[in-house]
PDB file of C-alpha atoms in Angstrom:
ATOM      1  CA  MET A  14      16.496   1.639   9.661  1.00  0.00           C
ATOM      2  CA  SER A  15      15.673   1.150  13.302  1.00  0.00           C
ATOM      3  CA  ASP A  16      14.587  -2.457  12.761  1.00  0.00           C
ATOM      4  CA  GLY A  17      17.457  -3.864  10.767  1.00  0.00           C
ATOM      5  CA  HIS A  18      17.395  -7.535  11.726  1.00  0.00           C
ATOM      6  CA  THR A  19      16.917 -10.232   9.143  1.00  0.00           C
ATOM      7  CA  PRO A  20      13.826 -12.234  10.110  1.00  0.00           C
ATOM      8  CA  SER A  21      14.289 -15.873  10.978  1.00  0.00           C
ATOM      9  CA  GLY A  22      13.297 -17.983   8.029  1.00  0.00           C
ATOM     10  CA  GLY A  23      13.645 -15.002   5.724  1.00  0.00           C
ATOM     11  CA  SER A  24      15.841 -16.812   3.206  1.00  0.00           C
ATOM     12  CA  ALA A  25      13.339 -19.657   3.050  1.00  0.00           C
ATOM     13  CA  ARG A  26      10.567 -17.205   2.208  1.00  0.00           C
ATOM     14  CA  LEU A  27      12.549 -15.679  -0.686  1.00  0.00           C
ATOM     15  CA  ASN A  28      11.488 -17.742  -3.705  1.00  0.00           C
ATOM     16  CA  THR A  29      12.858 -16.230  -6.901  1.00  0.00           C
ATOM     17  CA  GLY A  30      11.349 -18.998  -9.021  1.00  0.00           C
ATOM     18  CA  VAL A  31       7.790 -17.770  -8.560  1.00  0.00           C
ATOM     19  CA  ALA A  32       6.561 -14.316  -9.522  1.00  0.00           C
ATOM     20  CA  HIS A  33       5.832 -12.134  -6.514  1.00  0.00           C
ATOM     21  CA  ASN A  34       3.560  -9.114  -6.350  1.00  0.00           C
ATOM     22  CA  ALA A  35       6.115  -6.677  -4.905  1.00  0.00           C
ATOM     23  CA  ARG A  36       8.566  -7.436  -7.708  1.00  0.00           C
ATOM     24  CA  VAL A  37       5.979  -7.536 -10.524  1.00  0.00           C
ATOM     25  CA  TRP A  38       4.548  -4.209  -9.336  1.00  0.00           C
ATOM     26  CA  ASN A  39       8.096  -2.850  -9.327  1.00  0.00           C
ATOM     27  CA  TYR A  40       8.454  -4.045 -12.929  1.00  0.00           C
ATOM     28  CA  TRP A  41       5.207  -2.385 -13.999  1.00  0.00           C
ATOM     29  CA  ILE A  42       6.271   1.011 -12.674  1.00  0.00           C
ATOM     30  CA  GLY A  43       9.672   0.789 -14.349  1.00  0.00           C
ATOM     31  CA  GLY A  44      11.809  -0.435 -11.452  1.00  0.00           C
ATOM     32  CA  LYS A  45      14.811  -2.749 -11.651  1.00  0.00           C
ATOM     33  CA  ASP A  46      14.224  -4.901  -8.562  1.00  0.00           C
ATOM     34  CA  ASN A  47      12.618  -7.891 -10.235  1.00  0.00           C
ATOM     35  CA  TYR A  48      13.511 -11.224 -11.797  1.00  0.00           C
ATOM     36  CA  GLU A  49      12.846 -12.796 -15.184  1.00  0.00           C
ATOM     37  CA  VAL A  50       9.878 -14.732 -13.813  1.00  0.00           C
ATOM     38  CA  ASP A  51       8.353 -11.460 -12.553  1.00  0.00           C
ATOM     39  CA  GLN A  52       8.848  -9.865 -15.966  1.00  0.00           C
ATOM     40  CA  GLN A  53       7.268 -12.840 -17.727  1.00  0.00           C
ATOM     41  CA  VAL A  54       4.184 -12.881 -15.524  1.00  0.00           C
ATOM     42  CA  GLY A  55       4.015  -9.080 -15.601  1.00  0.00           C
ATOM     43  CA  GLU A  56       4.079  -9.058 -19.396  1.00  0.00           C
ATOM     44  CA  HIS A  57       1.420 -11.767 -19.607  1.00  0.00           C
ATOM     45  CA  VAL A  58      -0.899  -9.938 -17.226  1.00  0.00           C
ATOM     46  CA  ALA A  59      -0.280  -6.687 -19.116  1.00  0.00           C
ATOM     47  CA  GLY A  60      -1.163  -8.488 -22.348  1.00  0.00           C
ATOM     48  CA  MET A  61      -4.457  -9.643 -20.840  1.00  0.00           C
ATOM     49  CA  PHE A  62      -5.163  -6.342 -19.085  1.00  0.00           C
ATOM     50  CA  PRO A  63      -3.097  -3.547 -20.699  1.00  0.00           C
ATOM     51  CA  ILE A  64      -4.319  -0.889 -18.263  1.00  0.00           C
ATOM     52  CA  ILE A  65      -2.424  -2.561 -15.406  1.00  0.00           C
ATOM     53  CA  ARG A  66       0.600  -0.294 -15.901  1.00  0.00           C
ATOM     54  CA  ASP A  67      -1.699   2.724 -15.778  1.00  0.00           C
ATOM     55  CA  ILE A  68      -3.158   1.398 -12.530  1.00  0.00           C
ATOM     56  CA  ALA A  69       0.307   0.984 -11.020  1.00  0.00           C
ATOM     57  CA  ARG A  70       1.323   4.524 -11.981  1.00  0.00           C
ATOM     58  CA  ALA A  71      -2.007   6.012 -10.866  1.00  0.00           C
ATOM     59  CA  ASP A  72      -1.716   4.286  -7.495  1.00  0.00           C
ATOM     60  CA  ARG A  73       1.801   5.681  -7.037  1.00  0.00           C
ATOM     61  CA  ASP A  74       0.691   9.186  -8.028  1.00  0.00           C
ATOM     62  CA  PHE A  75      -2.234   8.943  -5.597  1.00  0.00           C
ATOM     63  CA  LEU A  76       0.253   8.172  -2.832  1.00  0.00           C
ATOM     64  CA  GLY A  77       2.129  11.359  -3.663  1.00  0.00           C
ATOM     65  CA  ARG A  78      -0.949  13.566  -3.633  1.00  0.00           C
ATOM     66  CA  ALA A  79      -2.341  12.001  -0.458  1.00  0.00           C
ATOM     67  CA  VAL A  80       0.884  12.271   1.547  1.00  0.00           C
ATOM     68  CA  SER A  81       1.476  15.816   0.299  1.00  0.00           C
ATOM     69  CA  PHE A  82      -1.964  16.772   1.584  1.00  0.00           C
ATOM     70  CA  LEU A  83      -1.498  14.988   4.911  1.00  0.00           C
ATOM     71  CA  ALA A  84       1.942  16.447   5.595  1.00  0.00           C
ATOM     72  CA  GLY A  85       0.873  19.916   4.523  1.00  0.00           C
ATOM     73  CA  GLU A  86      -2.724  20.930   5.114  1.00  0.00           C
ATOM     74  CA  GLY A  87      -3.431  17.844   7.224  1.00  0.00           C
ATOM     75  CA  GLY A  88      -0.568  18.553   9.632  1.00  0.00           C
ATOM     76  CA  VAL A  89       0.200  14.840  10.057  1.00  0.00           C
ATOM     77  CA  ARG A  90       3.653  13.943  11.399  1.00  0.00           C
ATOM     78  CA  GLN A  91       3.260  10.162  11.819  1.00  0.00           C
ATOM     79  CA  TYR A  92       2.674   7.517   9.152  1.00  0.00           C
ATOM     80  CA  LEU A  93       2.057   3.781   9.372  1.00  0.00           C
ATOM     81  CA  ASP A  94       2.563   2.445   5.837  1.00  0.00           C
ATOM     82  CA  ILE A  95       1.276  -1.146   5.720  1.00  0.00           C
ATOM     83  CA  GLY A  96       2.265  -3.155   2.662  1.00  0.00           C
ATOM     84  CA  THR A  97       5.154  -0.953   1.639  1.00  0.00           C
ATOM     85  CA  GLY A  98       6.332  -2.857  -1.402  1.00  0.00           C
ATOM     86  CA  LEU A  99       9.732  -2.315  -2.960  1.00  0.00           C
ATOM     87  CA  PRO A 100      11.131   1.197  -2.569  1.00  0.00           C
ATOM     88  CA  THR A 101      11.018   3.365  -5.683  1.00  0.00           C
ATOM     89  CA  ALA A 102      11.129   7.119  -6.113  1.00  0.00           C
ATOM     90  CA  GLU A 103       8.926   9.345  -3.983  1.00  0.00           C
ATOM     91  CA  ASN A 104       8.265   6.988  -1.107  1.00  0.00           C
ATOM     92  CA  THR A 105       6.039   8.019   1.802  1.00  0.00           C
ATOM     93  CA  HIS A 106       8.893   9.203   4.022  1.00  0.00           C
ATOM     94  CA  GLU A 107      10.525  11.227   1.234  1.00  0.00           C
ATOM     95  CA  ILE A 108       7.348  13.163   0.519  1.00  0.00           C
ATOM     96  CA  ALA A 109       6.388  13.662   4.162  1.00  0.00           C
ATOM     97  CA  GLN A 110       9.854  14.608   5.387  1.00  0.00           C
ATOM     98  CA  ARG A 111      10.409  17.004   2.498  1.00  0.00           C
ATOM     99  CA  ILE A 112       7.380  18.942   3.728  1.00  0.00           C
ATOM    100  CA  ALA A 113       7.908  18.285   7.466  1.00  0.00           C
ATOM    101  CA  PRO A 114      11.420  16.984   8.259  1.00  0.00           C
ATOM    102  CA  ASP A 115      10.379  15.786  11.732  1.00  0.00           C
ATOM    103  CA  SER A 116       7.875  13.271  10.311  1.00  0.00           C
ATOM    104  CA  ARG A 117       8.048   9.717  11.658  1.00  0.00           C
ATOM    105  CA  ILE A 118       7.317   6.840   9.286  1.00  0.00           C
ATOM    106  CA  VAL A 119       6.984   3.127   9.981  1.00  0.00           C
ATOM    107  CA  TYR A 120       6.955   0.840   6.957  1.00  0.00           C
ATOM    108  CA  VAL A 121       5.392  -2.615   7.288  1.00  0.00           C
ATOM    109  CA  ASP A 122       5.924  -5.543   4.929  1.00  0.00           C
ATOM    110  CA  ASN A 123       6.628  -9.240   5.244  1.00  0.00           C
ATOM    111  CA  ASP A 124       8.503  -9.886   2.009  1.00  0.00           C
ATOM    112  CA  PRO A 125      12.220 -10.606   2.595  1.00  0.00           C
ATOM    113  CA  ILE A 126      13.406  -8.862  -0.562  1.00  0.00           C
ATOM    114  CA  VAL A 127      11.465  -5.763   0.487  1.00  0.00           C
ATOM    115  CA  LEU A 128      13.149  -5.947   3.906  1.00  0.00           C
ATOM    116  CA  VAL A 129      16.615  -5.985   2.359  1.00  0.00           C
ATOM    117  CA  HIS A 130      15.902  -3.013   0.102  1.00  0.00           C
ATOM    118  CA  ALA A 131      14.053  -1.063   2.784  1.00  0.00           C
ATOM    119  CA  ARG A 132      16.922  -1.403   5.220  1.00  0.00           C
ATOM    120  CA  THR A 133      19.348   0.200   2.749  1.00  0.00           C
ATOM    121  CA  LEU A 134      17.121   2.631   0.850  1.00  0.00           C
ATOM    122  CA  LEU A 135      14.403   3.867   3.176  1.00  0.00           C
ATOM    123  CA  THR A 136      16.515   6.293   5.166  1.00  0.00           C
ATOM    124  CA  GLY A 137      15.115   9.645   6.166  1.00  0.00           C
ATOM    125  CA  THR A 138      16.014  12.974   7.699  1.00  0.00           C
ATOM    126  CA  ARG A 139      18.020  13.467  10.878  1.00  0.00           C
ATOM    127  CA  GLU A 140      15.054  15.323  12.389  1.00  0.00           C
ATOM    128  CA  GLY A 141      12.580  12.529  11.699  1.00  0.00           C
ATOM    129  CA  VAL A 142      12.496   8.743  11.949  1.00  0.00           C
ATOM    130  CA  THR A 143      12.138   6.092   9.252  1.00  0.00           C
ATOM    131  CA  ALA A 144      11.673   2.551  10.541  1.00  0.00           C
ATOM    132  CA  TYR A 145      10.740  -0.802   9.081  1.00  0.00           C
ATOM    133  CA  ILE A 146       8.997  -3.745  10.722  1.00  0.00           C
ATOM    134  CA  ASP A 147       8.629  -7.242   9.331  1.00  0.00           C
ATOM    135  CA  ALA A 148       4.981  -8.107   9.924  1.00  0.00           C
ATOM    136  CA  ASP A 149       1.967  -9.465   8.065  1.00  0.00           C
ATOM    137  CA  VAL A 150      -1.184  -7.466   7.365  1.00  0.00           C
ATOM    138  CA  HIS A 151      -3.167 -10.441   8.694  1.00  0.00           C
ATOM    139  CA  ASP A 152      -1.732  -9.717  12.173  1.00  0.00           C
ATOM    140  CA  PRO A 153      -2.815  -6.142  12.985  1.00  0.00           C
ATOM    141  CA  ARG A 154      -2.102  -6.590  16.693  1.00  0.00           C
ATOM    142  CA  ALA A 155       1.582  -7.280  15.993  1.00  0.00           C
ATOM    143  CA  ILE A 156       1.760  -4.332  13.603  1.00  0.00           C
ATOM    144  CA  VAL A 157       0.351  -1.901  16.170  1.00  0.00           C
ATOM    145  CA  GLU A 158       2.459  -3.262  19.032  1.00  0.00           C
ATOM    146  CA  ARG A 159       5.707  -3.021  17.089  1.00  0.00           C
ATOM    147  CA  ALA A 160       4.874   0.323  15.478  1.00  0.00           C
ATOM    148  CA  ALA A 161       4.360   1.759  18.975  1.00  0.00           C
ATOM    149  CA  ASP A 162       8.139   1.562  19.439  1.00  0.00           C
ATOM    150  CA  THR A 163       8.405   4.406  16.915  1.00  0.00           C
ATOM    151  CA  LEU A 164       5.008   6.102  16.747  1.00  0.00           C
ATOM    152  CA  ASP A 165       3.105   7.888  19.520  1.00  0.00           C
ATOM    153  CA  PHE A 166      -0.425   6.498  19.349  1.00  0.00           C
ATOM    154  CA  THR A 167      -1.755   9.347  21.475  1.00  0.00           C
ATOM    155  CA  ARG A 168      -1.134  11.663  18.496  1.00  0.00           C
ATOM    156  CA  PRO A 169      -2.692  11.430  15.000  1.00  0.00           C
ATOM    157  CA  VAL A 170      -1.332   8.799  12.638  1.00  0.00           C
ATOM    158  CA  ALA A 171      -1.930   8.396   8.910  1.00  0.00           C
ATOM    159  CA  VAL A 172      -2.537   4.708   8.246  1.00  0.00           C
ATOM    160  CA  MET A 173      -1.565   3.879   4.670  1.00  0.00           C
ATOM    161  CA  MET A 174      -3.124   0.764   3.111  1.00  0.00           C
ATOM    162  CA  LEU A 175      -2.408   1.096  -0.576  1.00  0.00           C
ATOM    163  CA  GLY A 176      -3.067  -2.045  -2.587  1.00  0.00           C
ATOM    164  CA  ILE A 177      -2.753  -4.330   0.430  1.00  0.00           C
ATOM    165  CA  LEU A 178      -6.265  -5.404   1.486  1.00  0.00           C
ATOM    166  CA  ASN A 179      -6.705  -7.069  -1.925  1.00  0.00           C
ATOM    167  CA  PHE A 180      -4.354  -9.753  -0.544  1.00  0.00           C
ATOM    168  CA  VAL A 181      -6.753 -10.436   2.335  1.00  0.00           C
ATOM    169  CA  LEU A 182      -9.171 -12.694   0.491  1.00  0.00           C
ATOM    170  CA  ASP A 183     -11.897 -12.803   3.149  1.00  0.00           C
ATOM    171  CA  VAL A 184     -13.756  -9.497   3.165  1.00  0.00           C
ATOM    172  CA  ASP A 185     -14.833  -9.781   6.806  1.00  0.00           C
ATOM    173  CA  LYS A 186     -11.228 -10.405   7.825  1.00  0.00           C
ATOM    174  CA  ALA A 187     -10.128  -7.382   5.780  1.00  0.00           C
ATOM    175  CA  ARG A 188     -12.713  -5.189   7.518  1.00  0.00           C
ATOM    176  CA  GLU A 189     -11.607  -6.458  10.916  1.00  0.00           C
ATOM    177  CA  ILE A 190      -7.986  -5.600  10.101  1.00  0.00           C
ATOM    178  CA  VAL A 191      -8.945  -2.022   9.272  1.00  0.00           C
ATOM    179  CA  ARG A 192     -11.130  -1.735  12.375  1.00  0.00           C
ATOM    180  CA  ARG A 193      -8.391  -2.989  14.680  1.00  0.00           C
ATOM    181  CA  VAL A 194      -5.699  -0.719  13.288  1.00  0.00           C
ATOM    182  CA  MET A 195      -7.940   2.353  13.256  1.00  0.00           C
ATOM    183  CA  ALA A 196      -9.106   1.579  16.802  1.00  0.00           C
ATOM    184  CA  ALA A 197      -5.488   1.945  17.912  1.00  0.00           C
ATOM    185  CA  VAL A 198      -5.078   5.495  16.577  1.00  0.00           C
ATOM    186  CA  PRO A 199      -6.672   8.615  18.070  1.00  0.00           C
ATOM    187  CA  SER A 200      -9.207  11.095  16.747  1.00  0.00           C
ATOM    188  CA  GLY A 201      -7.719  13.164  13.935  1.00  0.00           C
ATOM    189  CA  SER A 202      -5.947  10.169  12.410  1.00  0.00           C
ATOM    190  CA  PHE A 203      -6.420   9.254   8.755  1.00  0.00           C
ATOM    191  CA  LEU A 204      -6.950   6.133   6.667  1.00  0.00           C
ATOM    192  CA  VAL A 205      -5.471   6.247   3.154  1.00  0.00           C
ATOM    193  CA  LEU A 206      -6.534   3.296   1.034  1.00  0.00           C
ATOM    194  CA  THR A 207      -6.501   2.011  -2.524  1.00  0.00           C
ATOM    195  CA  HIS A 208      -8.035  -1.244  -3.753  1.00  0.00           C
ATOM    196  CA  PRO A 209      -8.667  -2.842  -7.179  1.00  0.00           C
ATOM    197  CA  THR A 210     -12.250  -3.242  -8.330  1.00  0.00           C
ATOM    198  CA  PHE A 211     -14.180  -5.202 -10.935  1.00  0.00           C
ATOM    199  CA  ASP A 212     -16.860  -2.473 -11.181  1.00  0.00           C
ATOM    200  CA  ASP A 213     -17.780  -1.812 -14.810  1.00  0.00           C
ATOM    201  CA  GLU A 214     -18.038   1.947 -14.361  1.00  0.00           C
ATOM    202  CA  LEU A 215     -14.299   2.046 -13.676  1.00  0.00           C
ATOM    203  CA  GLY A 216     -13.475  -0.452 -16.428  1.00  0.00           C
ATOM    204  CA  GLY A 217     -12.778  -3.242 -13.991  1.00  0.00           C
ATOM    205  CA  ALA A 218     -14.237  -6.277 -15.758  1.00  0.00           C
ATOM    206  CA  GLY A 219     -10.820  -7.162 -17.183  1.00  0.00           C
ATOM    207  CA  GLN A 220      -9.438  -7.579 -13.675  1.00  0.00           C
ATOM    208  CA  ILE A 221     -11.226 -10.903 -13.239  1.00  0.00           C
ATOM    209  CA  PRO A 222      -9.417 -13.063 -15.866  1.00  0.00           C
ATOM    210  CA  ALA A 223      -6.120 -11.274 -15.194  1.00  0.00           C
ATOM    211  CA  MET A 224      -6.379 -12.020 -11.469  1.00  0.00           C
ATOM    212  CA  LYS A 225      -7.312 -15.638 -12.211  1.00  0.00           C
ATOM    213  CA  PHE A 226      -4.106 -15.988 -14.215  1.00  0.00           C
ATOM    214  CA  TRP A 227      -2.172 -14.255 -11.447  1.00  0.00           C
ATOM    215  CA  ASN A 228      -3.503 -16.562  -8.756  1.00  0.00           C
ATOM    216  CA  GLU A 229      -2.513 -19.600 -10.825  1.00  0.00           C
ATOM    217  CA  ASN A 230       1.005 -18.361 -11.595  1.00  0.00           C
ATOM    218  CA  ALA A 231       2.161 -15.956  -8.886  1.00  0.00           C
ATOM    219  CA  THR A 232       2.000 -15.167  -5.205  1.00  0.00           C
ATOM    220  CA  PRO A 233       0.332 -14.027  -3.031  1.00  0.00           C
ATOM    221  CA  PRO A 234      -3.246 -14.568  -4.276  1.00  0.00           C
ATOM    222  CA  ILE A 235      -5.263 -11.438  -4.931  1.00  0.00           C
ATOM    223  CA  THR A 236      -8.895 -10.349  -5.217  1.00  0.00           C
ATOM    224  CA  ALA A 237     -10.824  -7.358  -6.541  1.00  0.00           C
ATOM    225  CA  ARG A 238     -13.922  -6.013  -4.805  1.00  0.00           C
ATOM    226  CA  SER A 239     -16.966  -3.911  -5.530  1.00  0.00           C
ATOM    227  CA  GLY A 240     -17.042  -0.247  -4.672  1.00  0.00           C
ATOM    228  CA  ALA A 241     -19.631  -1.018  -1.994  1.00  0.00           C
ATOM    229  CA  ASP A 242     -17.354  -3.538  -0.291  1.00  0.00           C
ATOM    230  CA  ILE A 243     -14.414  -1.130  -0.476  1.00  0.00           C
ATOM    231  CA  ALA A 244     -16.524   1.720   0.908  1.00  0.00           C
ATOM    232  CA  ALA A 245     -17.307  -0.457   3.933  1.00  0.00           C
ATOM    233  CA  PHE A 246     -13.650  -0.287   4.980  1.00  0.00           C
ATOM    234  CA  PHE A 247     -14.290   3.360   5.878  1.00  0.00           C
ATOM    235  CA  GLU A 248     -17.151   2.627   8.279  1.00  0.00           C
ATOM    236  CA  GLY A 249     -17.038   5.051  11.204  1.00  0.00           C
ATOM    237  CA  LEU A 250     -14.688   7.415   9.373  1.00  0.00           C
ATOM    238  CA  GLU A 251     -15.392  10.636   7.485  1.00  0.00           C
ATOM    239  CA  LEU A 252     -14.370  10.571   3.832  1.00  0.00           C
ATOM    240  CA  LEU A 253     -12.619  13.674   2.563  1.00  0.00           C
ATOM    241  CA  GLU A 254     -13.679  15.179  -0.743  1.00  0.00           C
ATOM    242  CA  PRO A 255     -14.055  13.850  -3.395  1.00  0.00           C
ATOM    243  CA  GLY A 256     -14.875  10.628  -1.515  1.00  0.00           C
ATOM    244  CA  LEU A 257     -14.249   7.136  -2.878  1.00  0.00           C
ATOM    245  CA  VAL A 258     -13.236   7.530  -6.533  1.00  0.00           C
ATOM    246  CA  SER A 259     -10.831   6.075  -9.054  1.00  0.00           C
ATOM    247  CA  CYS A 260      -7.451   6.723  -7.437  1.00  0.00           C
ATOM    248  CA  GLY A 261      -6.268   8.429 -10.604  1.00  0.00           C
ATOM    249  CA  GLN A 262      -8.952  11.071 -10.133  1.00  0.00           C
ATOM    250  CA  TRP A 263      -8.523  11.766  -6.413  1.00  0.00           C
ATOM    251  CA  ARG A 264      -7.586  15.457  -6.182  1.00  0.00           C
ATOM    252  CA  ALA A 265      -5.734  15.199  -9.494  1.00  0.00           C
ATOM    253  CA  ASP A 266      -5.200  18.127 -11.819  1.00  0.00           C
ATOM    254  CA  PRO A 267      -7.967  18.076 -14.447  1.00  0.00           C
ATOM    255  CA  GLY A 268      -5.536  17.379 -17.278  1.00  0.00           C
ATOM    256  CA  ALA A 269      -3.755  14.631 -15.341  1.00  0.00           C
ATOM    257  CA  ALA A 270      -6.766  12.702 -14.010  1.00  0.00           C
ATOM    258  CA  VAL A 271      -7.073   9.126 -15.297  1.00  0.00           C
ATOM    259  CA  LEU A 272      -9.879   6.612 -14.846  1.00  0.00           C
ATOM    260  CA  VAL A 273      -8.486   3.298 -13.619  1.00  0.00           C
ATOM    261  CA  PRO A 274     -10.260   0.363 -11.916  1.00  0.00           C
ATOM    262  CA  GLN A 275      -8.582   1.053  -8.582  1.00  0.00           C
ATOM    263  CA  TYR A 276     -10.544   2.943  -5.942  1.00  0.00           C
ATOM    264  CA  GLY A 277      -8.797   5.403  -3.678  1.00  0.00           C
ATOM    265  CA  ALA A 278      -9.861   7.562  -0.753  1.00  0.00           C
ATOM    266  CA  VAL A 279      -8.669   9.395   2.323  1.00  0.00           C
ATOM    267  CA  ALA A 280     -10.788   9.518   5.475  1.00  0.00           C
ATOM    268  CA  VAL A 281     -10.374  11.049   8.920  1.00  0.00           C
ATOM    269  CA  LYS A 282     -11.262   9.450  12.244  1.00  0.00           C
ATOM    270  CA  PRO A 283     -13.684  11.800  14.037  1.00  0.00           C
TER     271      PRO A 283
END
């Protein structure tokens, strides 16, 4: 990792007595980087909302299909992955650099346990670059400034925001974050985004009580949004086919497509 320092105050931020999203998500997709409290909260949420494991897997599979498209047909060689989460199999850099070894990836997260794992596990090809920065999604200026040490913002960048804007509770603030990051990248760049929804047509009503329990028992707090609010994140961008859909259905093989209450889309900056 090019940014291998331990952030000041990092140990203070690592609270293993409270369930944390990165670790619970890791538990849901079958990972080992979680604690008993994460497993307990994860099991309770899954009991309230059994489809949550399907959502986690569908979101991960969407990442694979989106990055494969971007690195291949899309010709993208730079990725800014905001809200990385704990490394598992088939991370952004692994997919991109398998297709194009010279790809440059910057991971962004502000969870200290993610930092520790990223530093040791998120290593890429000799031809490319894999870097990690400790920054918060609420501070897009800092993200862009620090990512510029690794990425060339005069060339297209794929901005990855998978399951991260749901932790920005104010919708106007979330839109401003997207606008500021996308304003920093040139024409031909992409926005790749997933976000949970409570829309009935995607089976999202069960998100509401499950998220209420989450917000009372885990961190950070989370929110679902309507498809209309999620679509607004793509203002000024051109959605690629098939548009904003359940992430399990985005360019999935017909037999593999699943309907989950998590929207996903890829859009290009004209």
